[in-house]
Short mmCIF file of C-alpha atoms in Angstrom, two decimals:
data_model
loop_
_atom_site.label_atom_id
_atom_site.label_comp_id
_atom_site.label_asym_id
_atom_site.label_seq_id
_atom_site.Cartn_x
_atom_site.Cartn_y
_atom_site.Cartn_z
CA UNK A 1 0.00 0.00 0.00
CA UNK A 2 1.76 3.14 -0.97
CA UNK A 3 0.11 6.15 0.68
CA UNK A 4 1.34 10.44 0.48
CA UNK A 5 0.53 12.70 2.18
CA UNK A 6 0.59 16.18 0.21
CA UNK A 7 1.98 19.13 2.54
CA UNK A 8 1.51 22.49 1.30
CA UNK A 9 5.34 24.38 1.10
CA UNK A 10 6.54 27.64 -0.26
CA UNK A 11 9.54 27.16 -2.22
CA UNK A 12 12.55 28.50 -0.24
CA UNK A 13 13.01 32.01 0.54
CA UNK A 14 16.72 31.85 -0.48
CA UNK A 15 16.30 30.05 -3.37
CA UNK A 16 13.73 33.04 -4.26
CA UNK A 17 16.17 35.42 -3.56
CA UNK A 18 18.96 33.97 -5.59
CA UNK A 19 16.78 34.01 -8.53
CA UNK A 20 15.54 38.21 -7.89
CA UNK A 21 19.41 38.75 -7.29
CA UNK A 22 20.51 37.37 -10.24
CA UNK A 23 18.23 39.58 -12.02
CA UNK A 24 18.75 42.43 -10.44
CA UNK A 25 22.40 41.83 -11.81
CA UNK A 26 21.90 43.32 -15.50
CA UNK A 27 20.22 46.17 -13.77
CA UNK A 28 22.57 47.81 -11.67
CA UNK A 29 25.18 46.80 -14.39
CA UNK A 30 23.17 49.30 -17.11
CA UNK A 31 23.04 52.01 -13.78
CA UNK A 32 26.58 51.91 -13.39
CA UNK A 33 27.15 53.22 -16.85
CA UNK A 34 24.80 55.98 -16.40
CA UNK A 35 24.64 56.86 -12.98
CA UNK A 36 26.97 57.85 -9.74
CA UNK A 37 27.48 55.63 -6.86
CA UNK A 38 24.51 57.21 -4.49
CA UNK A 39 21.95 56.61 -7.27
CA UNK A 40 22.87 53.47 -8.51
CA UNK A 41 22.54 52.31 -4.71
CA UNK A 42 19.03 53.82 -4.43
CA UNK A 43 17.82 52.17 -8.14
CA UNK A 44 19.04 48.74 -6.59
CA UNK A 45 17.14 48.94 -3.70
CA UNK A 46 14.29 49.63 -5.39
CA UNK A 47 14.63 47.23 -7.97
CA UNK A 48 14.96 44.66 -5.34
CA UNK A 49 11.82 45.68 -3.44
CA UNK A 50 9.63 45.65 -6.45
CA UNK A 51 10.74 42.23 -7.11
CA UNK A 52 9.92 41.10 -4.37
CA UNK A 53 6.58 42.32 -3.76
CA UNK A 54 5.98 40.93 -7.56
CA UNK A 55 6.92 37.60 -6.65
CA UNK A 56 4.89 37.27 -3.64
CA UNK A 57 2.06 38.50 -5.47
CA UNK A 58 3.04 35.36 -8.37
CA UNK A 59 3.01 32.48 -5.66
CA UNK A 60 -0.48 30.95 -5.65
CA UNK A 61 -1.46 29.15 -2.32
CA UNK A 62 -3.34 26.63 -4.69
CA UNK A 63 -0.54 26.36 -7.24
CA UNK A 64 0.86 22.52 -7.29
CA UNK A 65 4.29 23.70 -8.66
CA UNK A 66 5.36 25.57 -4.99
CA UNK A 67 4.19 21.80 -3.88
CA UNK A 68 6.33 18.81 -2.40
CA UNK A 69 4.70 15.09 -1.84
CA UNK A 70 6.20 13.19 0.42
CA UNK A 71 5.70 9.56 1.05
CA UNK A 72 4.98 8.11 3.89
CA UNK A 73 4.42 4.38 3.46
CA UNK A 74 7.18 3.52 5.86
CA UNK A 75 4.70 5.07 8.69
CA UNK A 76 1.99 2.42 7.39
CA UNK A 77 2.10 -1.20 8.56
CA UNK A 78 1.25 -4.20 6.67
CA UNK A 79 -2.27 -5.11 6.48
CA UNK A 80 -1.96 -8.04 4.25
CA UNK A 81 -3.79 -9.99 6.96
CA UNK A 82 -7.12 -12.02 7.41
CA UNK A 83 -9.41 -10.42 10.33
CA UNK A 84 -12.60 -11.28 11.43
CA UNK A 85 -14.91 -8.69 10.21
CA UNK A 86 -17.74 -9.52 12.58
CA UNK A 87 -14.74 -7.74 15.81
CA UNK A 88 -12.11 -5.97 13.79
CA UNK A 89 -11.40 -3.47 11.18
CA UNK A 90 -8.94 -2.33 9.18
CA UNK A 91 -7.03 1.29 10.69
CA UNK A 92 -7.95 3.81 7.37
CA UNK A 93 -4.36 4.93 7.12
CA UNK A 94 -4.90 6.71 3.78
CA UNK A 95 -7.47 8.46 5.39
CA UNK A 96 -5.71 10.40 8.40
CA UNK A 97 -2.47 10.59 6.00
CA UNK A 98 -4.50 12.21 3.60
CA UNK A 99 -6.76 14.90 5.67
CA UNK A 100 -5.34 18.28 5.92
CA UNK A 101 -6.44 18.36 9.69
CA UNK A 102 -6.00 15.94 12.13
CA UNK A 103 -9.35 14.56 13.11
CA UNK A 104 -11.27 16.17 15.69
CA UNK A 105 -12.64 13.40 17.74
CA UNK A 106 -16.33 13.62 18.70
CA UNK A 107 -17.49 12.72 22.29
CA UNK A 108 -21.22 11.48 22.79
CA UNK A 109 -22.99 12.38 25.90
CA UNK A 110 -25.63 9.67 25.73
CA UNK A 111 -26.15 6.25 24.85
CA UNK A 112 -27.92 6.66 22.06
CA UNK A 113 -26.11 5.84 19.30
CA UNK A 114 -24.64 2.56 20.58
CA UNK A 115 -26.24 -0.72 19.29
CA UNK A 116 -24.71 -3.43 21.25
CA UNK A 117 -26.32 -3.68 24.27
CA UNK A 118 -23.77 -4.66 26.21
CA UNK A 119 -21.56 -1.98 25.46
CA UNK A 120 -24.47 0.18 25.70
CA UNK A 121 -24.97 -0.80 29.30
CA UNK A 122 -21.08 -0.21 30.00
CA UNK A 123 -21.43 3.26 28.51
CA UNK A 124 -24.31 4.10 30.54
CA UNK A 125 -22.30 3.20 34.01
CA UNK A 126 -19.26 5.32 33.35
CA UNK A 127 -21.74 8.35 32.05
CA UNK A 128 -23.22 8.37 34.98
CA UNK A 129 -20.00 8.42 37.19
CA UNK A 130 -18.92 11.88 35.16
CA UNK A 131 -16.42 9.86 32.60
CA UNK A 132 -15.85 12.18 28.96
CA UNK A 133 -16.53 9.05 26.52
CA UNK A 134 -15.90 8.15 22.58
CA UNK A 135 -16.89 5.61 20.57
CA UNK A 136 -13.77 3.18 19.53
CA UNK A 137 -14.82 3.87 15.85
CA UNK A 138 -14.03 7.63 16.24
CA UNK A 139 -11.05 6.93 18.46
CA UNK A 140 -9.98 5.13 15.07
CA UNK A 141 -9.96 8.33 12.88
CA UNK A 142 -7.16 9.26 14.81
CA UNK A 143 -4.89 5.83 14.73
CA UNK A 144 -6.06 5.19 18.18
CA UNK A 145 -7.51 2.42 19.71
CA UNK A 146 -7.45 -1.72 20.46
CA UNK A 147 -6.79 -4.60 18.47
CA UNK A 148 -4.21 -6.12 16.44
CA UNK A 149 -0.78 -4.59 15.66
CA UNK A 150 1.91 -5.30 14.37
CA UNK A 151 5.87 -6.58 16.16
CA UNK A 152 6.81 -2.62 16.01
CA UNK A 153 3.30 -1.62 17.98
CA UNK A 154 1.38 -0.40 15.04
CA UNK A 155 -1.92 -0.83 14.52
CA UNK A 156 -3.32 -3.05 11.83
CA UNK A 157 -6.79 -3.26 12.81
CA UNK A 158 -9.25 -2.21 15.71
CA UNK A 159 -12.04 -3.82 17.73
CA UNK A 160 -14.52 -1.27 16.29
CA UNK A 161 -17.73 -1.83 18.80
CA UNK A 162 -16.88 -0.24 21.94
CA UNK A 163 -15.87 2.34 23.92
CA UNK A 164 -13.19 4.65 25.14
CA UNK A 165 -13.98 6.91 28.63
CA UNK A 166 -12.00 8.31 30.69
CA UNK A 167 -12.00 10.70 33.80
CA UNK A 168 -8.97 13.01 35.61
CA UNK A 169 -8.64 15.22 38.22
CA UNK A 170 -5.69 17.31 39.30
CA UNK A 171 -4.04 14.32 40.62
CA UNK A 172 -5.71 11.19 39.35
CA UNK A 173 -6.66 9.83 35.22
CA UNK A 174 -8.70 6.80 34.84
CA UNK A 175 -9.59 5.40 31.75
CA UNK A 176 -11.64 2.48 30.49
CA UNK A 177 -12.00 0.69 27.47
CA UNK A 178 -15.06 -2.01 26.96
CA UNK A 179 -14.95 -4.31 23.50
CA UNK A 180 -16.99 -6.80 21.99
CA UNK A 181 -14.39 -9.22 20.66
CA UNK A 182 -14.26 -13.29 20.35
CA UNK A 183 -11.95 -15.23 21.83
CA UNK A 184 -9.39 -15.85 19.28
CA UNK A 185 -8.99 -12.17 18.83
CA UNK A 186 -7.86 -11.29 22.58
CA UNK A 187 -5.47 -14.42 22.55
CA UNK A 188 -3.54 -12.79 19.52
CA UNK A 189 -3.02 -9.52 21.71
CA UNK A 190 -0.24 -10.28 23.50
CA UNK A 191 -2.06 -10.71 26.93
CA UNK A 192 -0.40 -12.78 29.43
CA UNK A 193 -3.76 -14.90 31.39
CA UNK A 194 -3.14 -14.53 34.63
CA UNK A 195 -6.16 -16.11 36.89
CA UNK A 196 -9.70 -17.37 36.12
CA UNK A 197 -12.24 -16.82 38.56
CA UNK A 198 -16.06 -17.35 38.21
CA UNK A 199 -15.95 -17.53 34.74
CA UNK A 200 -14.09 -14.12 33.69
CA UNK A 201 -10.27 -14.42 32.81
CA UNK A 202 -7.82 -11.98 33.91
CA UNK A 203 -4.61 -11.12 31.81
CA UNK A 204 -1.85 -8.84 32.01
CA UNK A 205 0.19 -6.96 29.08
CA UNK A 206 3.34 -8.76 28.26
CA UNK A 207 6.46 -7.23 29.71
CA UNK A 208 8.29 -7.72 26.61
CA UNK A 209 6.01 -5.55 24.63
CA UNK A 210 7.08 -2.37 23.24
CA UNK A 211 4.55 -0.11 25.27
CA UNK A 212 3.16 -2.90 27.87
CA UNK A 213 0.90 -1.02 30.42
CA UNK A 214 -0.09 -2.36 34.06
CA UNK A 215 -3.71 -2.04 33.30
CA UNK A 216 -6.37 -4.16 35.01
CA UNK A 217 -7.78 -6.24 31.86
CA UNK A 218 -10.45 -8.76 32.16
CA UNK A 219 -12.59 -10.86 29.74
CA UNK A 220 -15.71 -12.32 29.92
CA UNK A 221 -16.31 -15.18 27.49
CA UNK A 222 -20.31 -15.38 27.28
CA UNK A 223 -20.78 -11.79 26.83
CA UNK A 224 -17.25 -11.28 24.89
CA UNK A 225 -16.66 -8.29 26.59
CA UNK A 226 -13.22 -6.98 26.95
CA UNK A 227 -12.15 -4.62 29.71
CA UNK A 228 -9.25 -2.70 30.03
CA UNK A 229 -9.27 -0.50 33.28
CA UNK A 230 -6.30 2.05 33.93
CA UNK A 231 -5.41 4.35 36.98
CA UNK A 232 -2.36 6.87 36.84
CA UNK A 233 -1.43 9.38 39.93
CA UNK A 234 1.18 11.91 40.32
CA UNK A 235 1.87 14.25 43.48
CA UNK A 236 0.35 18.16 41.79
CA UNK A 237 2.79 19.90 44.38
CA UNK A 238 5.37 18.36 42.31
CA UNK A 239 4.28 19.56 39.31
CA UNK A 240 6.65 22.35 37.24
CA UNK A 241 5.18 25.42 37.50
CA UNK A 242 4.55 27.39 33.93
#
C-alpha cells in the first residue's frame, strides 16, 4: 500500500532570492554606466523591493508547482492480513495521511447511538459516574484504539464496537475501554492470562512488549466483553510550575 501525504510548502526564501538577485544583476550593471554611486545604490534597492513584492504576489497558495509530496508508506504497517470482520477493522491509514487536519474526535454524551447492548450498558455506568466518553470507531480516525498490531506496535486493525472513557482530576486519570471481541482475537493480543475466577479471565500486558501497560484487563467469554481498566497518579505539588 503506498500512501502520500501532500503538505503544502513555499519554495525556499533563499532560493527566491537567488533568482531576484541574479536579475537584479543586469540592472545595476546598465546604472553603473549611467549613474553615480549614491543613485545606482538607491535604483538597486528599489529594484529589489519591487521584485519582491511581484513575486509574492506570483506564488499561488493553490498552485501545485510551490508543492512537495512526500511519502509516507514507511509510517503504514502491513495489512496483508485475514481479520474477522464480525470484531475488527482495518485502521484507514490513507485516510488520516491524507486529511489536511488531524481529526477532531467527537465525544457522545448519551447512549444513544450505541447498538450493542452490552456496550451500551457499559457506557451508561461510566456516564453516569462523570467519565468524557468516545466511541472506539471515532477513536480510530485518529490511529487510536485496540486490536491487532503489528511486532513494532502499530496498529493493523481495531475492535470497532466499543468504547473509550475516561475521567482526571488534578491528581488522578482513569480510563476504560469495553470491546466486543471473540476469543481468538484477545489471545492474539499479546495478553499474558493470569487467573480465572467465576468464569471471567484476567490477563496482564506482556512485559516484553514495546509499550506494555499495568492495566487491570479482564474478559468475559459469554458476553465477549473486553475490559481494560487504567489508573495513573502523580503528586500536583510536584508539578513544574509554567
Amino acid at each position: 500500500m503506498k500512501l502520500r501525504k501532500t503538505l503544502k510548502m513555499l519554495v525556499p526564501i533563499l532560493a527566491l532570492a537567488m533568482i531576484i538577485g541574479a536579475c537584479n544583476k543586469a540592472e545595476v550593471k546598465e546604472t553603473k554606466e549611467t549613474k553615480d554611486t549614491t543613485a545606482e545604490t538607491t535604483t538597486t534597492e528599489t529594484t529589489e523591493k519591487e521584485d519582491k513584492e511581484e513575486e509574492s504576489e506570483d506564488i499561488d497558495d493553490d498552485d501545485d508547482s510551490v508543492f512537495v509530496e512526500f511519502d509516507y508508506s514507511d509510517y503504514v504497517p502491513d495489512q496483508n492480513i485475514e481479520i474477522d470482520e464480525n470484531y475488527l477493522k482495518f485502521y484507514d491509514y490513507d485516510a488520516f495521511y491524507t486529511s489536511d487536519f488531524f481529526p477532531e474526535a467527537e465525544y457522545i454524551d448519551s447512549t444513544d447511538g450505541i447498538t450493542n447492548e452490552i456496550i451500551k450498558e457499559e457506557a451508561q455506568k461510566l456516564l453516569d459516574q462523570g467519565y468524557l466518553m468516545m466511541t472506539a470507531e471515532e477513536s480510530a480516525k485518529g490511529l487510536s484504539g485496540t486490536g491487532i498490531n503489528d511486532e513494532d506496535g502499530m496498529g493493523i486493525a481495531y475492535l470497532y464496537n466499543g468504547i473509550i472513557a475516561w475521567k482526571e482530576t488534578n491528581t488522578t486519570y482513569d480510563s476504560t475501554e469495553c470491546y466486543i471481541a471473540s476469543q481468538d482475537i484477545v489471545d492474539q493480543m499479546g495478553y499474558i492470562l493470569t487467573g480465572d475466577e467465576n468464569g471471567i479471565l484476567t490477563y496482564k500486558d506482556d512485559p516484553k512488549k514495546m509499550c506494555p501497560s499495568d492495566a487491570e484487563i479482564t474478559y468475559d467469554p459469554e458476553k465477549e466483553l473486553l475490559t481494560i481498566v487504567d489508573h495513573y497518579e502523580w503528586d500536583a505539588s510536584n508539578a513544574p510550575v509554567g
